[in-house]
Amino acid sequence: MPLRHVYRDRATDATLELEVQEVAKHYERGAVAALDGVTFNIESGEWVGIVGSSGAGKSTLLHLFAGLDVPTSGRILVRGQDLGRYHHLAAYRRTEVGLVFQLHNLLPHLDARRNVEIAMFGTGHTPGARRARSRELLGELGLAAQAHRKPPELSGGERQRVAIARALANRPRVLLADEPTGSLDPESVAMVLGIFERLHEDGTTIVMVTHDLEVASRAERVIELRAGRVVRDERSGVLTAQSDLPA
Ligand code: ADP
């Protein structure tokens, strides 16, 4: 089922989406280096899996991409613009990136349709347009029959698909997902990855943090972090030259 009619067609777009330049993120007055000098680019339309063991810096990196935090040093550029000097950060978060984060849970007292709709508040859409878009997305993600259910009445896999629908509500260029298949049953994992595959085909840039190597292998590129540094960067099985790879 193509998603083309609900997402922008960016198939011919080959620009650099994200540039990570010597990015470090320190906590506790420098005692913790969550990221320790990371440099790489993500092209528009790429599907990137970020892997690494717990504490490697994956979530920190995703939060920086989302504009939820700022690097201690170094820069992140979005389409050539320094995110640290971005004047429209709220709009960036709302419309340019879609977030599927474990921290951003669904609101339990709102049904699935309204949980998707609230992502569109403040974007100038009429209530009718928001409702129509929400219905359309939930339908695309196989949740038409669950639109009226609240999160506690949905399975884990259904909740995750609602979260994805919400992330896609404003047609983001980039989908940022933190452990999108974590704690899901195999059928739901396959469903979520199928959705990502369709989004990828339609040109959406996907950055997906996972500690599941099988899930990561579905991405076209895998970047591995270890102790805040890039130790592997592979595109379709080819190791990319990286200054910070181990000798
Ligand atoms: P991952 O997502 O790979 O598990 P994180 O990016 O969450 O790793 O964390 C990287 C390191 O930074 C860990 O050592 C973690 O404890 C630390 N860290 C993350 N956030 C904070 C914070 N707000 N304050 C202090 N340390 C943090």
mmCIF file of N, CA and C in Angstrom, residues 1-11 45-47 133 135-143 161 164-165 168 172-173 175 187-206 208 218-219:
data_model
loop_
_atom_site.group_PDB
_atom_site.id
_atom_site.type_symbol
_atom_site.label_atom_id
_atom_site.label_comp_id
_atom_site.label_asym_id
_atom_site.label_seq_id
_atom_site.Cartn_x
_atom_site.Cartn_y
_atom_site.Cartn_z
ATOM 1 N N MET A 1 0.853 -1.199 0.000
ATOM 2 C CA MET A 1 0.000 0.000 0.000
ATOM 3 C C MET A 1 0.895 1.258 0.000
ATOM 4 N N PRO A 2 0.885 2.044 -1.089
ATOM 5 C CA PRO A 2 1.765 3.208 -1.107
ATOM 6 C C PRO A 2 1.282 4.319 -0.183
ATOM 7 N N LEU A 3 2.225 5.029 0.420
ATOM 8 C CA LEU A 3 1.859 6.150 1.297
ATOM 9 C C LEU A 3 2.083 7.467 0.564
ATOM 10 N N ARG A 4 2.379 7.369 -0.740
ATOM 11 C CA ARG A 4 2.784 8.532 -1.510
ATOM 12 C C ARG A 4 1.811 9.698 -1.398
ATOM 13 N N HIS A 5 0.532 9.394 -1.373
ATOM 14 C CA HIS A 5 -0.435 10.488 -1.388
ATOM 15 C C HIS A 5 -0.547 11.201 -0.049
ATOM 16 N N VAL A 6 0.039 10.636 0.996
ATOM 17 C CA VAL A 6 0.000 11.368 2.263
ATOM 18 C C VAL A 6 1.349 11.974 2.655
ATOM 19 N N TYR A 7 2.412 11.641 1.937
ATOM 20 C CA TYR A 7 3.717 12.231 2.242
ATOM 21 C C TYR A 7 4.236 12.957 1.024
ATOM 22 N N ARG A 8 5.056 13.969 1.295
ATOM 23 C CA ARG A 8 5.683 14.681 0.179
ATOM 24 C C ARG A 8 6.538 13.713 -0.617
ATOM 25 N N ASP A 9 6.591 13.906 -1.899
ATOM 26 C CA ASP A 9 7.458 13.083 -2.728
ATOM 27 C C ASP A 9 8.836 13.719 -2.765
ATOM 28 N N ARG A 10 9.787 13.071 -2.101
ATOM 29 C CA ARG A 10 11.121 13.648 -2.051
ATOM 30 C C ARG A 10 12.138 12.715 -2.709
ATOM 31 N N ALA A 11 11.602 11.838 -3.577
ATOM 32 C CA ALA A 11 12.459 10.805 -4.145
ATOM 33 C C ALA A 11 13.642 11.382 -4.921
ATOM 34 N N GLY A 45 16.620 11.250 2.550
ATOM 35 C CA GLY A 45 16.061 9.993 2.052
ATOM 36 C C GLY A 45 16.755 8.749 2.594
ATOM 37 N N GLU A 46 17.850 8.933 3.329
ATOM 38 C CA GLU A 46 18.543 7.763 3.874
ATOM 39 C C GLU A 46 17.763 7.145 5.029
ATOM 40 N N TRP A 47 17.928 5.847 5.184
ATOM 41 C CA TRP A 47 17.372 5.142 6.342
ATOM 42 C C TRP A 47 18.577 4.646 7.151
ATOM 43 N N ARG A 133 -7.100 14.194 8.415
ATOM 44 C CA ARG A 133 -5.712 13.740 8.310
ATOM 45 C C ARG A 133 -5.446 12.595 9.302
ATOM 46 N N ARG A 135 -7.646 10.509 10.577
ATOM 47 C CA ARG A 135 -8.348 9.304 10.096
ATOM 48 C C ARG A 135 -7.569 8.638 8.964
ATOM 49 N N GLU A 136 -7.087 9.485 8.052
ATOM 50 C CA GLU A 136 -6.361 8.993 6.895
ATOM 51 C C GLU A 136 -5.114 8.217 7.334
ATOM 52 N N LEU A 137 -4.358 8.817 8.252
ATOM 53 C CA LEU A 137 -3.133 8.184 8.718
ATOM 54 C C LEU A 137 -3.404 6.896 9.471
ATOM 55 N N LEU A 138 -4.386 6.953 10.374
ATOM 56 C CA LEU A 138 -4.693 5.739 11.137
ATOM 57 C C LEU A 138 -5.150 4.641 10.183
ATOM 58 N N GLY A 139 -5.887 5.016 9.157
ATOM 59 C CA GLY A 139 -6.312 4.038 8.147
ATOM 60 C C GLY A 139 -5.108 3.441 7.438
ATOM 61 N N GLU A 140 -4.164 4.290 7.032
ATOM 62 C CA GLU A 140 -2.952 3.826 6.342
ATOM 63 C C GLU A 140 -2.156 2.864 7.207
ATOM 64 N N LEU A 141 -2.179 3.088 8.510
ATOM 65 C CA LEU A 141 -1.392 2.254 9.414
ATOM 66 C C LEU A 141 -2.216 1.081 9.977
ATOM 67 N N GLY A 142 -3.352 0.837 9.351
ATOM 68 C CA GLY A 142 -4.154 -0.333 9.721
ATOM 69 C C GLY A 142 -4.892 -0.190 11.034
ATOM 70 N N LEU A 143 -5.226 1.054 11.407
ATOM 71 C CA LEU A 143 -5.850 1.284 12.713
ATOM 72 C C LEU A 143 -7.223 1.946 12.603
ATOM 73 N N ARG A 161 1.972 2.108 16.621
ATOM 74 C CA ARG A 161 1.532 2.607 15.311
ATOM 75 C C ARG A 161 0.801 3.936 15.452
ATOM 76 N N ILE A 164 3.464 6.450 15.707
ATOM 77 C CA ILE A 164 4.052 6.720 14.383
ATOM 78 C C ILE A 164 3.108 7.628 13.584
ATOM 79 N N ALA A 165 1.803 7.337 13.649
ATOM 80 C CA ALA A 165 0.826 8.190 12.952
ATOM 81 C C ALA A 165 0.942 9.626 13.438
ATOM 82 N N LEU A 168 3.885 11.373 12.068
ATOM 83 C CA LEU A 168 3.805 11.669 10.634
ATOM 84 C C LEU A 168 2.742 12.707 10.300
ATOM 85 N N PRO A 172 6.551 15.167 8.172
ATOM 86 C CA PRO A 172 7.945 15.557 8.415
ATOM 87 C C PRO A 172 8.873 15.019 7.329
ATOM 88 N N ARG A 173 9.972 15.732 7.108
ATOM 89 C CA ARG A 173 10.984 15.226 6.166
ATOM 90 C C ARG A 173 11.781 14.108 6.818
ATOM 91 N N LEU A 175 12.068 11.287 10.068
ATOM 92 C CA LEU A 175 11.457 10.564 11.181
ATOM 93 C C LEU A 175 12.572 10.117 12.123
ATOM 94 N N GLU A 187 5.153 -9.900 15.323
ATOM 95 C CA GLU A 187 4.210 -9.452 14.291
ATOM 96 C C GLU A 187 4.170 -7.922 14.231
ATOM 97 N N SER A 188 4.167 -7.288 15.400
ATOM 98 C CA SER A 188 4.154 -5.824 15.455
ATOM 99 C C SER A 188 5.471 -5.235 14.967
ATOM 100 N N VAL A 189 6.576 -5.936 15.273
ATOM 101 C CA VAL A 189 7.890 -5.486 14.789
ATOM 102 C C VAL A 189 7.873 -5.466 13.260
ATOM 103 N N ALA A 190 7.343 -6.544 12.668
ATOM 104 C CA ALA A 190 7.288 -6.634 11.203
ATOM 105 C C ALA A 190 6.413 -5.517 10.638
ATOM 106 N N MET A 191 5.324 -5.216 11.332
ATOM 107 C CA MET A 191 4.413 -4.180 10.868
ATOM 108 C C MET A 191 5.089 -2.803 10.889
ATOM 109 N N VAL A 192 5.759 -2.503 12.007
ATOM 110 C CA VAL A 192 6.437 -1.204 12.153
ATOM 111 C C VAL A 192 7.537 -1.075 11.086
ATOM 112 N N LEU A 193 8.300 -2.154 10.884
ATOM 113 C CA LEU A 193 9.377 -2.086 9.891
ATOM 114 C C LEU A 193 8.800 -1.961 8.480
ATOM 115 N N GLY A 194 7.645 -2.581 8.261
ATOM 116 C CA GLY A 194 6.966 -2.445 6.965
ATOM 117 C C GLY A 194 6.563 -0.995 6.706
ATOM 118 N N ILE A 195 6.095 -0.331 7.741
ATOM 119 C CA ILE A 195 5.714 1.093 7.623
ATOM 120 C C ILE A 195 6.959 1.921 7.294
ATOM 121 N N PHE A 196 8.043 1.628 8.002
ATOM 122 C CA PHE A 196 9.289 2.376 7.752
ATOM 123 C C PHE A 196 9.764 2.157 6.306
ATOM 124 N N GLU A 197 9.616 0.926 5.841
ATOM 125 C CA GLU A 197 10.028 0.608 4.470
ATOM 126 C C GLU A 197 9.252 1.456 3.462
ATOM 127 N N ARG A 198 7.961 1.579 3.686
ATOM 128 C CA ARG A 198 7.127 2.379 2.773
ATOM 129 C C ARG A 198 7.500 3.858 2.865
ATOM 130 N N LEU A 199 7.762 4.331 4.074
ATOM 131 C CA LEU A 199 8.174 5.732 4.227
ATOM 132 C C LEU A 199 9.506 5.977 3.528
ATOM 133 N N HIS A 200 10.403 5.005 3.660
ATOM 134 C CA HIS A 200 11.719 5.107 3.022
ATOM 135 C C HIS A 200 11.551 5.162 1.501
ATOM 136 N N GLU A 201 10.698 4.299 0.977
ATOM 137 C CA GLU A 201 10.448 4.297 -0.474
ATOM 138 C C GLU A 201 9.884 5.641 -0.932
ATOM 139 N N ASP A 202 9.130 6.275 -0.060
ATOM 140 C CA ASP A 202 8.532 7.567 -0.411
ATOM 141 C C ASP A 202 9.475 8.739 -0.164
ATOM 142 N N GLY A 203 10.698 8.462 0.294
ATOM 143 C CA GLY A 203 11.699 9.520 0.390
ATOM 144 C C GLY A 203 11.894 10.131 1.763
ATOM 145 N N THR A 204 11.189 9.629 2.782
ATOM 146 C CA THR A 204 11.386 10.171 4.127
ATOM 147 C C THR A 204 12.749 9.723 4.662
ATOM 148 N N THR A 205 13.466 10.641 5.285
ATOM 149 C CA THR A 205 14.720 10.295 5.958
ATOM 150 C C THR A 205 14.358 9.656 7.300
ATOM 151 N N ILE A 206 14.965 8.518 7.601
ATOM 152 C CA ILE A 206 14.656 7.829 8.858
ATOM 153 C C ILE A 206 15.938 7.621 9.656
ATOM 154 N N MET A 208 16.883 5.761 13.095
ATOM 155 C CA MET A 208 16.240 4.812 14.008
ATOM 156 C C MET A 208 17.272 4.258 14.982
ATOM 157 N N ARG A 218 17.687 -3.818 8.688
ATOM 158 C CA ARG A 218 16.683 -3.403 7.694
ATOM 159 C C ARG A 218 16.986 -2.004 7.153
ATOM 160 N N ALA A 219 17.779 -1.229 7.887
ATOM 161 C CA ALA A 219 18.167 0.101 7.409
ATOM 162 C C ALA A 219 19.228 -0.058 6.318
#
